[in-house]
Amino acid sequence: MPETLEKVKKRQSIFGKIQNFFTFGYGTKEDLRELDKNLRDYYWDNLRELRHRWEKIYLDIVESEQGTIVKSLKRIIKTLDRVSSEIQRSDYGYAGLFDRKGSIREARLGQVLNHDKSFGETLDKLKEAINKVQSDVKMKLWDIVQKEVEDVENILQTMETGWREREKLFRSLEV
């Protein structure tokens, strides 16, 4: 049993445990869904803030007439938008008992939540990389900025791929 699922079950009251017994774990699933939604909202807020910072970096570079970097900067903005919208609109839980997509088990929800938590590590790397770009743009170290922009692109590609893996955790192959 994933550690997240164990933590959620330990925090439930006796009433919650009784309710889970009669509703086949519905309460635990609801708790996991809510945790996952809060975590994704946190990621979305962070990515939105990073996008605003990146727009400022973009404007600083355009004003400095560093045309060779501009295409990469635009790609990063598009990727940030795409990843943000995927996070905001992701599935966040289970299908109901009679839902056509089928239900998902508590353990699977725990795995998805752990996956989403590990996404935070990549988000921290992205923040660090954007901080480096921002400081080097201020100091006008254009050769270094070019390399750091490539690093930001690579981190974003890793994030996007990792987030798409999440859907595979949610559903087994459907016919």
XYZ file of N, CA and C in Angstrom:
525
model
N 0.851 -1.171 0.000
C 0.000 0.000 0.000
C 0.900 1.239 0.000
N 0.660 2.176 -0.927
C 1.485 3.378 -0.980
C 1.432 4.165 0.330
N 2.535 4.852 0.637
C 2.624 5.583 1.900
C 1.564 6.672 2.006
N 1.193 7.309 0.910
C 0.175 8.360 0.952
C -1.164 7.795 1.385
N -1.516 6.651 0.852
C -2.783 6.009 1.206
C -2.804 5.658 2.690
N -1.684 5.153 3.194
C -1.596 4.826 4.624
C -1.787 6.070 5.485
N -1.166 7.177 5.097
C -1.294 8.417 5.867
C -2.739 8.908 5.882
N -3.406 8.834 4.741
C -4.800 9.288 4.662
C -5.683 8.428 5.547
N -5.473 7.125 5.510
C -6.297 6.226 6.326
C -6.055 6.440 7.822
N -4.814 6.737 8.212
C -4.513 6.971 9.627
C -5.188 8.231 10.142
N -5.353 9.224 9.284
C -5.940 10.501 9.702
C -7.466 10.475 9.759
N -8.069 9.424 9.261
C -9.527 9.362 9.262
C -10.061 9.095 10.667
N -11.194 9.700 10.951
C -11.845 9.483 12.245
C -12.525 8.118 12.245
N -13.003 7.708 13.399
C -13.722 6.433 13.504
C -14.981 6.474 12.643
N -15.643 7.639 12.608
C -16.829 7.787 11.766
C -16.459 7.597 10.292
N -15.332 8.162 9.893
C -14.876 8.009 8.516
C -14.575 6.562 8.172
N -14.002 5.837 9.123
C -13.697 4.426 8.887
C -14.968 3.597 8.767
N -15.956 3.918 9.594
C -17.245 3.212 9.500
C -17.908 3.534 8.166
N -17.878 4.802 7.798
C -18.466 5.210 6.523
C -17.770 4.492 5.362
N -16.449 4.384 5.421
C -15.703 3.679 4.385
C -16.130 2.225 4.275
N -16.383 1.602 5.409
C -16.783 0.200 5.412
C -18.084 0.016 4.628
N -19.049 0.895 4.882
C -20.355 0.756 4.240
C -20.393 1.305 2.812
N -19.455 2.153 2.465
C -19.455 2.729 1.109
C -18.289 2.207 0.268
N -17.691 1.110 0.697
C -16.610 0.460 -0.054
C -15.430 1.402 -0.325
N -15.037 2.172 0.682
C -13.854 3.025 0.569
C -14.089 4.378 -0.072
N -15.334 4.767 -0.236
C -15.652 6.035 -0.897
C -15.006 7.223 -0.185
N -15.033 7.247 1.145
C -14.469 8.366 1.907
C -12.979 8.528 1.678
N -12.253 7.425 1.672
C -10.812 7.483 1.429
C -10.534 8.007 0.027
N -11.311 7.533 -0.930
C -11.136 8.014 -2.302
C -11.396 9.518 -2.388
N -12.427 9.972 -1.701
C -12.725 11.412 -1.693
C -11.567 12.201 -1.085
N -11.007 11.700 0.015
C -9.875 12.378 0.652
C -8.674 12.437 -0.290
N -8.390 11.331 -0.969
C -7.272 11.289 -1.909
C -7.506 12.233 -3.087
N -8.729 12.249 -3.587
C -9.063 13.161 -4.688
C -8.819 14.604 -4.280
N -9.261 14.951 -3.077
C -9.117 16.330 -2.605
C -7.643 16.703 -2.433
N -6.852 15.785 -1.881
C -5.414 16.033 -1.755
C -4.777 16.256 -3.120
N -5.128 15.400 -4.059
C -4.565 15.499 -5.395
C -4.975 16.813 -6.057
N -6.214 17.191 -5.925
C -6.690 18.447 -6.524
C -5.953 19.641 -5.925
N -5.785 19.651 -4.616
C -5.057 20.754 -3.969
C -3.610 20.828 -4.446
N -2.977 19.666 -4.600
C -1.598 19.630 -5.071
C -1.499 20.149 -6.508
N -2.422 19.725 -7.356
C -2.412 20.198 -8.746
C -2.699 21.695 -8.836
N -3.596 22.193 -7.983
C -3.857 23.637 -7.956
C -2.598 24.407 -7.558
N -1.863 23.850 -6.603
C -0.605 24.467 -6.181
C 0.385 24.510 -7.346
N 0.507 23.409 -8.085
C 1.408 23.368 -9.237
C 0.969 24.365 -10.303
N -0.323 24.421 -10.556
C -0.845 25.326 -11.572
C -0.539 26.776 -11.200
N -0.746 27.147 -9.953
C -0.433 28.505 -9.494
C 1.051 28.819 -9.680
N 1.907 27.856 -9.342
C 3.348 28.058 -9.504
C 3.730 28.227 -10.968
N 3.166 27.397 -11.833
C 3.484 27.506 -13.257
C 2.974 28.822 -13.840
N 1.830 29.266 -13.395
C 1.290 30.541 -13.867
C 2.216 31.689 -13.450
N 2.710 31.639 -12.220
C 3.643 32.662 -11.745
C 4.960 32.596 -12.525
N 5.442 31.390 -12.808
C 6.671 31.238 -13.596
C 6.483 31.765 -15.015
N 5.301 31.562 -15.561
C 5.023 32.074 -16.907
C 5.092 33.597 -16.923
N 4.544 34.241 -15.925
C 4.605 35.706 -15.854
C 6.051 36.189 -15.739
N 6.833 35.493 -14.948
C 8.255 35.846 -14.837
C 8.958 35.647 -16.172
N 8.599 34.557 -16.862
C 9.230 34.270 -18.148
C 8.868 35.342 -19.178
N 7.651 35.854 -19.139
C 7.264 36.939 -20.047
C 8.143 38.168 -19.825
N 8.462 38.459 -18.571
C 9.344 39.594 -18.273
C 10.746 39.343 -18.825
N 11.224 38.113 -18.659
C 12.532 37.748 -19.218
C 12.500 37.917 -20.733
N 11.441 37.435 -21.344
C 11.265 37.536 -22.794
C 11.344 38.998 -23.240
N 10.620 39.876 -22.569
C 10.625 41.298 -22.935
C 12.006 41.921 -22.753
N 12.703 41.547 -21.684
C 14.059 42.068 -21.463
C 15.000 41.641 -22.585
N 14.878 40.406 -23.024
C 15.757 39.908 -24.088
C 15.403 40.558 -25.420
N 14.118 40.722 -25.706
C 13.704 41.382 -26.948
C 14.213 42.827 -26.972
N 14.084 43.516 -25.851
C 14.565 44.904 -25.771
C 16.078 44.992 -25.927
N 16.783 43.936 -25.555
C 18.241 43.912 -25.694
C 18.671 43.451 -27.077
N 17.692 43.192 -27.939
C 17.934 42.797 -29.333
C 18.792 41.539 -29.444
N 18.440 40.543 -28.677
C 19.111 39.241 -28.734
C 18.215 38.267 -29.510
N 18.107 38.494 -30.803
C 17.168 37.771 -31.659
C 17.371 36.268 -31.734
N 18.581 35.795 -31.502
C 18.828 34.357 -31.643
C 18.134 33.536 -30.560
N 17.806 34.156 -29.463
C 17.205 33.431 -28.337
C 15.679 33.491 -28.375
N 15.123 34.444 -29.113
C 13.692 34.746 -29.041
C 12.809 33.551 -29.391
N 13.163 32.780 -30.428
C 12.331 31.622 -30.806
C 12.208 30.628 -29.656
N 13.306 30.365 -29.006
C 13.283 29.438 -27.868
C 12.406 29.972 -26.752
N 12.452 31.268 -26.534
C 11.640 31.876 -25.479
C 10.153 31.714 -25.768
N 9.776 31.887 -27.026
C 8.367 31.716 -27.406
C 7.933 30.266 -27.225
N 8.795 29.330 -27.602
C 8.473 27.906 -27.420
C 8.253 27.589 -25.948
N 9.064 28.172 -25.100
C 8.931 27.930 -23.663
C 7.602 28.467 -23.153
N 7.200 29.632 -23.615
C 5.904 30.184 -23.204
C 4.778 29.251 -23.632
N 4.846 28.752 -24.862
C 3.812 27.826 -25.348
C 3.797 26.537 -24.525
N 4.969 26.028 -24.213
C 5.042 24.795 -23.427
C 4.531 25.023 -22.009
N 4.877 26.146 -21.413
C 4.354 26.468 -20.082
C 2.829 26.523 -20.103
N 2.276 27.138 -21.140
C 0.814 27.208 -21.263
C 0.207 25.820 -21.396
N 0.835 24.985 -22.220
C 0.318 23.638 -22.461
C 0.366 22.785 -21.192
N 1.492 22.806 -20.501
C 1.630 22.020 -19.271
C 0.667 22.530 -18.204
N 0.549 23.835 -18.088
C -0.378 24.413 -17.105
C -1.807 23.976 -17.361
N -2.215 24.022 -18.621
C -3.601 23.634 -18.916
C -3.813 22.141 -18.709
N -2.810 21.322 -18.998
C -2.942 19.884 -18.743
C -3.100 19.615 -17.250
N -2.346 20.323 -16.447
C -2.437 20.142 -14.997
C -3.791 20.606 -14.489
N -4.230 21.739 -14.976
C -5.500 22.287 -14.505
C -6.673 21.395 -14.886
N -6.605 20.749 -16.031
C -7.741 19.973 -16.526
C -7.577 18.465 -16.352
N -6.585 18.050 -15.599
C -6.330 16.620 -15.419
C -7.459 15.935 -14.673
N -7.567 14.631 -14.932
C -8.468 13.824 -14.119
C -7.964 13.889 -12.693
N -8.886 13.890 -11.763
C -8.446 13.955 -10.371
C -9.239 13.021 -9.501
N -9.200 11.785 -9.802
C -9.844 10.861 -8.897
C -10.307 9.622 -9.602
N -11.492 9.241 -9.266
C -12.011 7.966 -9.695
C -13.313 8.193 -10.428
N -13.716 7.209 -11.165
C -15.035 7.241 -11.782
C -16.015 6.615 -10.799
N -17.219 7.063 -10.835
C -18.237 6.544 -9.931
C -18.536 5.076 -10.181
N -19.339 4.491 -9.305
C -19.628 3.064 -9.363
C -20.210 2.651 -10.712
N -21.093 3.457 -11.271
C -21.735 3.104 -12.533
C -21.254 3.968 -13.694
N -20.133 4.631 -13.528
C -19.590 5.481 -14.578
C -19.055 4.605 -15.703
N -19.196 5.072 -16.923
C -18.795 4.260 -18.076
C -17.287 4.056 -18.172
N -16.490 4.902 -17.550
C -15.037 4.737 -17.618
C -14.512 3.716 -16.629
N -15.310 3.304 -15.702
C -14.852 2.329 -14.724
C -14.257 2.995 -13.508
N -14.226 2.246 -12.427
C -13.745 2.834 -11.176
C -12.242 2.636 -11.045
N -11.670 3.318 -10.086
C -10.236 3.215 -9.832
C -10.045 2.878 -8.358
N -9.106 2.065 -8.068
C -8.877 1.605 -6.700
C -8.110 2.648 -5.886
N -8.238 2.518 -4.558
C -7.552 3.442 -3.651
C -6.045 3.399 -3.861
N -5.507 2.208 -4.025
C -4.055 2.078 -4.197
C -3.600 2.819 -5.451
N -4.399 2.739 -6.513
C -4.052 3.445 -7.750
C -4.104 4.958 -7.520
N -5.115 5.415 -6.773
C -5.189 6.845 -6.442
C -3.962 7.277 -5.647
N -3.513 6.426 -4.738
C -2.306 6.723 -3.970
C -1.083 6.822 -4.864
N -0.987 5.936 -5.858
C 0.127 5.986 -6.804
C 0.108 7.281 -7.609
N -1.088 7.685 -8.039
C -1.209 8.918 -8.813
C -0.795 10.112 -7.960
N -1.223 10.121 -6.707
C -0.859 11.224 -5.818
C 0.648 11.257 -5.589
N 1.270 10.105 -5.412
C 2.731 10.057 -5.262
C 3.422 10.564 -6.531
N 2.873 10.199 -7.695
C 3.409 10.688 -8.969
C 3.320 12.210 -9.020
N 2.167 12.740 -8.618
C 1.981 14.190 -8.630
C 2.930 14.880 -7.655
N 3.208 14.244 -6.519
C 4.144 14.825 -5.554
C 5.560 14.859 -6.134
N 5.948 13.814 -6.859
C 7.289 13.785 -7.448
C 7.434 14.849 -8.540
N 6.315 15.240 -9.130
C 6.318 16.307 -10.126
C 6.845 17.606 -9.514
N 6.629 17.780 -8.226
C 7.089 18.976 -7.525
C 8.600 19.138 -7.559
N 9.326 18.029 -7.560
C 10.788 18.096 -7.641
C 11.224 18.706 -8.970
N 10.543 18.311 -10.043
C 10.860 18.865 -11.355
C 10.479 20.341 -11.416
N 9.377 20.684 -10.779
C 8.958 22.086 -10.724
C 10.001 22.934 -9.993
N 10.592 22.389 -8.937
C 11.657 23.107 -8.222
C 12.873 23.333 -9.123
N 13.221 22.330 -9.934
C 14.334 22.489 -10.881
C 14.027 23.591 -11.888
N 12.776 23.636 -12.339
C 12.379 24.673 -13.290
C 12.500 26.061 -12.662
N 12.065 26.189 -11.424
C 12.177 27.483 -10.729
C 13.637 27.923 -10.643
N 14.519 26.990 -10.271
C 15.946 27.315 -10.166
C 16.508 27.747 -11.514
N 16.138 27.022 -12.571
C 16.643 27.348 -13.905
C 16.155 28.724 -14.358
N 14.903 29.041 -14.085
C 14.367 30.351 -14.470
C 15.026 31.452 -13.647
N 15.308 31.179 -12.385
C 16.030 32.163 -11.566
C 17.404 32.466 -12.157
N 18.106 31.420 -12.620
C 19.425 31.618 -13.226
C 19.314 32.470 -14.482
N 18.335 32.138 -15.334
C 18.158 32.906 -16.567
C 17.879 34.365 -16.230
N 16.991 34.576 -15.287
C 16.608 35.935 -14.926
C 17.809 36.754 -14.430
N 18.631 36.154 -13.584
C 19.790 36.897 -13.063
C 20.829 37.145 -14.158
N 21.030 36.176 -15.052
C 22.014 36.361 -16.118
C 21.532 37.338 -17.189
N 20.221 37.426 -17.392
C 19.683 38.429 -18.317
C 19.944 39.823 -17.753
N 19.757 39.987 -16.459
C 20.021 41.291 -15.827
C 21.487 41.693 -15.978
N 22.377 40.680 -15.934
C 23.810 40.961 -16.061
C 24.266 40.936 -17.520
N 23.330 40.641 -18.441
C 23.588 40.624 -19.890
C 24.682 39.625 -20.283
N 24.634 38.447 -19.688
C 25.566 37.366 -20.021
C 24.902 36.470 -21.071
N 24.877 36.939 -22.323
C 24.050 36.315 -23.356
C 24.489 34.904 -23.722
N 25.776 34.609 -23.713
C 26.225 33.246 -24.033
C 25.716 32.248 -22.996
N 25.759 32.654 -21.746
C 25.280 31.791 -20.664
C 23.760 31.668 -20.726
N 23.084 32.775 -21.048
C 21.619 32.767 -21.128
C 21.153 31.762 -22.174
N 21.828 31.715 -23.318
C 21.442 30.776 -24.381
C 21.444 29.334 -23.868
N 22.493 28.954 -23.155
C 22.594 27.598 -22.600
C 21.512 27.363 -21.551
N 21.277 28.349 -20.709
C 20.274 28.193 -19.650
C 18.860 28.106 -20.211
N 18.597 28.807 -21.305
C 17.288 28.715 -21.961
C 17.077 27.291 -22.475
N 18.126 26.693 -23.018
C 18.039 25.296 -23.459
C 17.751 24.380 -22.277
N 18.366 24.646 -21.141
C 18.104 23.854 -19.937
C 16.641 23.969 -19.513
N 16.096 25.180 -19.563
C 14.686 25.386 -19.217
C 13.797 24.584 -20.163
N 14.121 24.615 -21.462
C 13.341 23.832 -22.435
C 13.377 22.344 -22.110
N 14.546 21.833 -21.770
C 14.674 20.409 -21.444
C 13.881 20.040 -20.195
N 13.933 20.888 -19.188
C 13.174 20.621 -17.962
C 11.681 20.611 -18.267
N 11.234 21.558 -19.081
C 9.812 21.610 -19.439
C 9.382 20.376 -20.230
N 10.240 19.898 -21.113
C 9.916 18.673 -21.853
C 9.796 17.491 -20.903
N 10.684 17.422 -19.926
C 10.609 16.368 -18.916
C 9.308 16.471 -18.130
N 8.925 17.692 -17.768
C 7.677 17.897 -17.027
C 6.475 17.443 -17.847
N 6.469 17.831 -19.107
C 5.331 17.498 -19.963
C 5.208 15.987 -20.146
N 6.311 15.330 -20.387
C 6.308 13.878 -20.536
C 5.873 13.206 -19.241
N 6.399 13.673 -18.127
C 6.037 13.110 -16.829
C 4.568 13.272 -16.516
N 4.008 14.412 -16.867
C 2.590 14.629 -16.582
C 1.715 13.726 -17.448
N 2.141 13.471 -18.662
C 1.356 12.581 -19.534
C 1.409 11.132 -19.053
N 2.479 10.779 -18.370
C 2.574 9.438 -17.787
C 1.506 9.231 -16.721
N 1.067 10.303 -16.139
C 0.054 10.263 -15.079
C -1.236 9.592 -15.554
N -1.624 9.882 -16.775
C -2.863 9.305 -17.313
C -2.768 7.781 -17.382
N -1.568 7.272 -17.653
C -1.388 5.821 -17.699
C -1.590 5.195 -16.320
N -1.262 5.947 -15.276
C -1.484 5.443 -13.925
C -2.970 5.384 -13.589
N -3.731 6.303 -14.149
C -5.153 6.378 -13.831
C -5.951 5.221 -14.404
N -5.719 4.927 -15.625
C -6.569 3.948 -16.296
C -5.719 2.842 -16.904
N -6.188 1.635 -16.732
C -5.563 0.546 -17.464
C -6.091 0.650 -18.888
N -5.570 -0.133 -19.773
C -6.028 -0.074 -21.159
C -7.520 -0.340 -21.230
N -8.224 0.588 -21.873
C -9.672 0.447 -22.002
C -9.991 -0.072 -23.390
N -11.028 -0.868 -23.477
C -11.431 -1.420 -24.765
C -12.520 -0.574 -25.349
